[in-house]
GROMACS .gro file of C-alpha atoms in nm:
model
  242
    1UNK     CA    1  10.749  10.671  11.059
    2UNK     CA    2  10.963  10.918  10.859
    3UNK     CA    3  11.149  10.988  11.136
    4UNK     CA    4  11.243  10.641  11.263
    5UNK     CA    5  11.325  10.622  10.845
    6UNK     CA    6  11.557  10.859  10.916
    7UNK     CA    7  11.711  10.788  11.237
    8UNK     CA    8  11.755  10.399  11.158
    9UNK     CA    9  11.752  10.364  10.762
   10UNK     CA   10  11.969  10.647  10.650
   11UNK     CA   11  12.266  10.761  10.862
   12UNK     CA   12  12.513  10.645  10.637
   13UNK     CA   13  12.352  10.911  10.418
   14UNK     CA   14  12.318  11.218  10.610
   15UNK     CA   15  12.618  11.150  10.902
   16UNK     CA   16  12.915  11.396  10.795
   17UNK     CA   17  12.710  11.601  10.633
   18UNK     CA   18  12.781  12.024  10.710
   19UNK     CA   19  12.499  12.219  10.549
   20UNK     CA   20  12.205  12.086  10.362
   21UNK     CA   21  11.937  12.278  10.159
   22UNK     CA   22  11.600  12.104  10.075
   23UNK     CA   23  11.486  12.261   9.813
   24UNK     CA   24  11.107  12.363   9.735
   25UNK     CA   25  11.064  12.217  10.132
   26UNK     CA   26  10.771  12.354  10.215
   27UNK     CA   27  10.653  12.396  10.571
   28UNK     CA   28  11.039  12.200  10.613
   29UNK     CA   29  10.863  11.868  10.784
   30UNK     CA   30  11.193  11.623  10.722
   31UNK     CA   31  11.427  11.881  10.690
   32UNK     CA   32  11.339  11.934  11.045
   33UNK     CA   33  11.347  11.617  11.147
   34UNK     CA   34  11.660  11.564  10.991
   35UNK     CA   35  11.840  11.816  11.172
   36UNK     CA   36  11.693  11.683  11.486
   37UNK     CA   37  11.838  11.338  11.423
   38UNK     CA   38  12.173  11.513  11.330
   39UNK     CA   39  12.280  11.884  11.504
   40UNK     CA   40  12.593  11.850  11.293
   41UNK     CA   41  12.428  11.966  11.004
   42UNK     CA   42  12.260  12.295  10.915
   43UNK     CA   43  11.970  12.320  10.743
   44UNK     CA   44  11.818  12.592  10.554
   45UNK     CA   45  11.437  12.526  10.347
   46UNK     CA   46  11.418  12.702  10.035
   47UNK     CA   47  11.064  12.788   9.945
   48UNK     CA   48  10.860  13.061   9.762
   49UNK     CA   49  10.776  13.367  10.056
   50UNK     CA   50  10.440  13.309  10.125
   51UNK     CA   51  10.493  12.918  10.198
   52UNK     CA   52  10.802  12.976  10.438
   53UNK     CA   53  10.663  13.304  10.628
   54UNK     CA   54  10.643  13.334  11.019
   55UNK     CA   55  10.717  12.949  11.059
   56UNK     CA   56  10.984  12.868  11.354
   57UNK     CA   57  11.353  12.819  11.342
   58UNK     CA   58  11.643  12.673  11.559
   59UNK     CA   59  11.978  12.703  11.555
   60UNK     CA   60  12.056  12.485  11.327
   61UNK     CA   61  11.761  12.474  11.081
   62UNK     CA   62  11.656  12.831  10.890
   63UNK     CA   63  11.408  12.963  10.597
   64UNK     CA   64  11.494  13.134  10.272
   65UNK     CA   65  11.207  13.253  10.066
   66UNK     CA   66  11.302  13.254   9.682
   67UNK     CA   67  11.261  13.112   9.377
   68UNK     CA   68  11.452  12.764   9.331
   69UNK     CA   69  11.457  12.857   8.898
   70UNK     CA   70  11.645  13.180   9.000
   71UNK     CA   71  11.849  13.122   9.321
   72UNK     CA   72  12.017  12.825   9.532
   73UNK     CA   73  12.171  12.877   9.883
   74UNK     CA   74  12.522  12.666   9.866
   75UNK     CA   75  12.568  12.412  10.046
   76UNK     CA   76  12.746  12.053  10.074
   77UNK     CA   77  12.438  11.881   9.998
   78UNK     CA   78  12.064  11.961   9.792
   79UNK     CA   79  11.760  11.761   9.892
   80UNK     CA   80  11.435  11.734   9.662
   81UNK     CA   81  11.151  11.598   9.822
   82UNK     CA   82  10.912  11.538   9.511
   83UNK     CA   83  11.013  11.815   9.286
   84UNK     CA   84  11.125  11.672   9.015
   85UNK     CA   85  10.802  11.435   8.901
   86UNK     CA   86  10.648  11.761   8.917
   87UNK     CA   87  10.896  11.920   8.664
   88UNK     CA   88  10.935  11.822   8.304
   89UNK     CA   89  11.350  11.689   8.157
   90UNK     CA   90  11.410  12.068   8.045
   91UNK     CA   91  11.331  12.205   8.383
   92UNK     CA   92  11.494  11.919   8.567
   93UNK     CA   93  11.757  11.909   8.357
   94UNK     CA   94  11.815  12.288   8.400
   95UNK     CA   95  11.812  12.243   8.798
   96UNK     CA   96  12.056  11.940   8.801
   97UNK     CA   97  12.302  12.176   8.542
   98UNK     CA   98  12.352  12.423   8.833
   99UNK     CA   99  12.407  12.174   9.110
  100UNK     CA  100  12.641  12.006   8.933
  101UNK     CA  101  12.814  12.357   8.872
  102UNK     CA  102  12.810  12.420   9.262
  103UNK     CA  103  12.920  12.081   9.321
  104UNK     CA  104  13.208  12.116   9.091
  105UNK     CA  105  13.304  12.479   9.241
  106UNK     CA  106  13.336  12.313   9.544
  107UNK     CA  107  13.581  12.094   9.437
  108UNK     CA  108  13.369  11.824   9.369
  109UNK     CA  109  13.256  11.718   9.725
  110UNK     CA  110  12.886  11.709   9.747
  111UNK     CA  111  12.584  11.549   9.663
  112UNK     CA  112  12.231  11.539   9.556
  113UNK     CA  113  11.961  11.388   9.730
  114UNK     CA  114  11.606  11.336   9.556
  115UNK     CA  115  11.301  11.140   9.738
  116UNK     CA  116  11.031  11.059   9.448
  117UNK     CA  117  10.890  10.795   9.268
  118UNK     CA  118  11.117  10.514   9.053
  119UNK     CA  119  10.898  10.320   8.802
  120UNK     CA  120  11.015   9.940   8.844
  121UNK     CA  121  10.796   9.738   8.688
  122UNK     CA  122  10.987   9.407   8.683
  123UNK     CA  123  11.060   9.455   9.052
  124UNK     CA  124  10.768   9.599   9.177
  125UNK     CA  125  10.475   9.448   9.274
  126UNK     CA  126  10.198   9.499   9.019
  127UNK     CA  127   9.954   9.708   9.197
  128UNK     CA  128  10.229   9.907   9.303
  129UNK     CA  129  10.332   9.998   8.956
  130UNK     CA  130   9.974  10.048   8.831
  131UNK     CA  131   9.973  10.352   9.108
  132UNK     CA  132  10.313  10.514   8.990
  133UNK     CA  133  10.198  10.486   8.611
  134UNK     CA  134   9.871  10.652   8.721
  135UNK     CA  135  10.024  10.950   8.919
  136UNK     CA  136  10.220  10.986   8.603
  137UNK     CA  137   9.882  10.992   8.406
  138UNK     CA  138   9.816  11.235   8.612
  139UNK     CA  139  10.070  11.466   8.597
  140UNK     CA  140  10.125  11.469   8.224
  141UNK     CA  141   9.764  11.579   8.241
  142UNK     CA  142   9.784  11.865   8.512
  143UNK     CA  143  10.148  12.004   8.468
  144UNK     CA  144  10.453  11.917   8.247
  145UNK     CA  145  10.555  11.659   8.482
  146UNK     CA  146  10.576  11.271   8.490
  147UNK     CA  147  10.672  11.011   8.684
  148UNK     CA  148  11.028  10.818   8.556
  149UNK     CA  149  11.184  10.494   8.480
  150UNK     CA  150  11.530  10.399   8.647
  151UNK     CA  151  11.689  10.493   8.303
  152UNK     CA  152  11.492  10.809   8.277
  153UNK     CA  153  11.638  10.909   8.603
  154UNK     CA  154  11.992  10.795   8.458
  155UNK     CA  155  11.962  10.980   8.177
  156UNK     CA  156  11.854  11.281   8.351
  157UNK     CA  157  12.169  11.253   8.558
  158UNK     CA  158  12.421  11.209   8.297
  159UNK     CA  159  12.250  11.436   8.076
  160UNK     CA  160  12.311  11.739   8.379
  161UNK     CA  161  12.701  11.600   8.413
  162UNK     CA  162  12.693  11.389   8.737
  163UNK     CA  163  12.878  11.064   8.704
  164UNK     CA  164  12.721  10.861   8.947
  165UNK     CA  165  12.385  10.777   9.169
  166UNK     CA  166  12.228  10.480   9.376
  167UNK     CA  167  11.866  10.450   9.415
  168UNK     CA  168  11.732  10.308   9.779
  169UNK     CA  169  11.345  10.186   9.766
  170UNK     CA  170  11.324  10.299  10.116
  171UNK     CA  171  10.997  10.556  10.192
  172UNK     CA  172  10.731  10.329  10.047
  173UNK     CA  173  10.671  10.407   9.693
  174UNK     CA  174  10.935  10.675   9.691
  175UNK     CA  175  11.282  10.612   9.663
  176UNK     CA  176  11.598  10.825   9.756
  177UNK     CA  177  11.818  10.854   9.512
  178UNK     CA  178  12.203  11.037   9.602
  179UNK     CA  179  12.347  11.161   9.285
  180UNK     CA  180  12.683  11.278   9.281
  181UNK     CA  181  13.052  11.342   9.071
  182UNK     CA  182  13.260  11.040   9.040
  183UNK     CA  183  13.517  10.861   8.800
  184UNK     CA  184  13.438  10.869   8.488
  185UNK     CA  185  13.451  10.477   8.407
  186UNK     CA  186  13.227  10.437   8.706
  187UNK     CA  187  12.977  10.655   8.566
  188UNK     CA  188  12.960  10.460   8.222
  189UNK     CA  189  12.902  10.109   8.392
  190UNK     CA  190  12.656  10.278   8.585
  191UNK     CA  191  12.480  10.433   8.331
  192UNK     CA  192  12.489  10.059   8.096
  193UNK     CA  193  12.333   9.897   8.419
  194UNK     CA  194  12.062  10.175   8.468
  195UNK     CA  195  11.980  10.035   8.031
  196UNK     CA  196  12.016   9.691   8.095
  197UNK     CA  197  12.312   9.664   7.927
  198UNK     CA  198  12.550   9.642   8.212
  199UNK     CA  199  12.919   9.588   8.211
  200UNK     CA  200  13.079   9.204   8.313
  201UNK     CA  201  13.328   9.239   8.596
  202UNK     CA  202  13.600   9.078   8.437
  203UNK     CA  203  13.580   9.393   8.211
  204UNK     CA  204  13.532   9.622   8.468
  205UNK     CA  205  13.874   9.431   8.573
  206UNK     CA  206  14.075   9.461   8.295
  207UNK     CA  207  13.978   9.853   8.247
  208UNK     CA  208  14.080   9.937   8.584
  209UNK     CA  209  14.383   9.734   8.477
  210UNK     CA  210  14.484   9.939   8.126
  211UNK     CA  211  14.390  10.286   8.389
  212UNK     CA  212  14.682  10.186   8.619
  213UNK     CA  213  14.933  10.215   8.357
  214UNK     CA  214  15.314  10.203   8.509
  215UNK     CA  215  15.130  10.103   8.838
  216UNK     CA  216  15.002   9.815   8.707
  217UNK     CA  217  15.317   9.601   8.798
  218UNK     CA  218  15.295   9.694   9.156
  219UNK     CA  219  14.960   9.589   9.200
  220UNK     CA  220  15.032   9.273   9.012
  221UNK     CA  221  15.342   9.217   9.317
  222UNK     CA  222  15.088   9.338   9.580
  223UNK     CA  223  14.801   9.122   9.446
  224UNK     CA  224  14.998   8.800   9.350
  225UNK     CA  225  15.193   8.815   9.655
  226UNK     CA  226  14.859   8.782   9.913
  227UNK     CA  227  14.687   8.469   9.896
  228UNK     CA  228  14.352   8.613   9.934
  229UNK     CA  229  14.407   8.759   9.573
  230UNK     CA  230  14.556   8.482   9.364
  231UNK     CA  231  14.191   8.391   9.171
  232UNK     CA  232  14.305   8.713   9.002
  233UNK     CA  233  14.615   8.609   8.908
  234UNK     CA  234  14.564   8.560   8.531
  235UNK     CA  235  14.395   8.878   8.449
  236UNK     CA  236  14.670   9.047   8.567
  237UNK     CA  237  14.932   8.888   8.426
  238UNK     CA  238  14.755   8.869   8.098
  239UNK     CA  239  14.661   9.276   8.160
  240UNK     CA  240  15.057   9.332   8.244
  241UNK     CA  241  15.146   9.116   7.871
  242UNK     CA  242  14.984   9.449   7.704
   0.00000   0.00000   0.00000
């Protein structure tokens, strides 16, 4: 099942992709499959030395016994399968901190991916939620973890300087979430959306607008000009008035 998952439900996501590092992977089960699914990319399973010993590798899929708190291969892209409900905010946070700074070193072309659990309970059905609140009953009681809200998550994110994710209910009642750097103005309509709070497009609109500055009169030529546009003829004349 995880592999057709995969295959079918998330090449958009791992397509393009160079190196990847999953990250407290264990025996490397969908790292493995991933790679299988897609040569292009190489991937290396970071996991403490006595989980990762002896086990087989191909060409393009490799071990690396360590610590994930001390050391991080680089790469393009970091997957956690289910760390993260197993790690309190200060560890998580801690984590997300250095990705962002390898992101950033790289010039800002990468991503996070993270499979775990999303708390939804106005979306979820509600036997489904009573099982995510009682894993994170669990958890708080056996380790510092705990399971998180869509604005937990957010919070989380923003909190460890990314700009930007999108959640995808897609392995049952996990979720993969890609978390990454974008525009600033992005990020803050993201973030009022993940509080229920979220920003009207016509706002969205006229910010872009103000951002645009001298180019603001071109697009208003371009748009005005094309007949598929002209329902946003107003807001930009009104937006080129200021």
């Amino acid at each position: 099942m995880t592999s057709f998952v995969v295959k079918a439900e998330c090449k958009q996501i791992f397509e393009g992709l160079g190196t990847l590092v999953d990250v407290g992977g264990g025996n490397g089960s969908l790292s493995r499959i991933i790679s299988e699914a897609f040569p292009g990319i190489k991937c290396t399973v970071l996991d403490l030395p006595h989980v990762v010993a002896n086990l087989p590798e191909a060409d393009n899929f490799k071990y690396i016994a360590g610590d994930m708190f001390q050391f991080i291969p680089p790469a393009d892209t970091f997957l956690f399968k289910l760390v993260f409900h197993g790690l309190g905010d200060e560890d998580g946070l801690k984590i997300l901190k250095k990705r962002r700074e390898a992101i950033a070193s790289n010039g800002e072309r990468g991503k996070v991916i993270i499979i775990d659990i999303v708390i939804n309970a106005e979306e979820d059905e509600h036997e489904l939620t009573e099982t995510k609140f009682l894993l994170d009953i669990v958890l708080s009681v056996n380790s510092t973890g705990k399971e998180r809200t869509e604005s937990e998550w957010a919070k989380l994110f923003f909190d460890a300087g990314f700009s930007h994710y999108k959640i995808t209910p897609i392995f049952g009642m996990r979720s993969l979430i890609e978390i990454s750097i974008q525009k600033k103005f992005k990020s803050i309509c993201d973030y009022l959306a993940a509080i229920k709070k979220p920003v009207e497009d016509v706002d969205k609109q006229w910010q872009l607008a103000r951002g645009l500055g001298p180019d603001l009169r071109t697009l208003k030529v371009a748009m005005l000009g094309n007949p598929p546009y002209r329902q946003f003829g107003p807001f930009i004349l009104q937006g080129s008035k200021s």
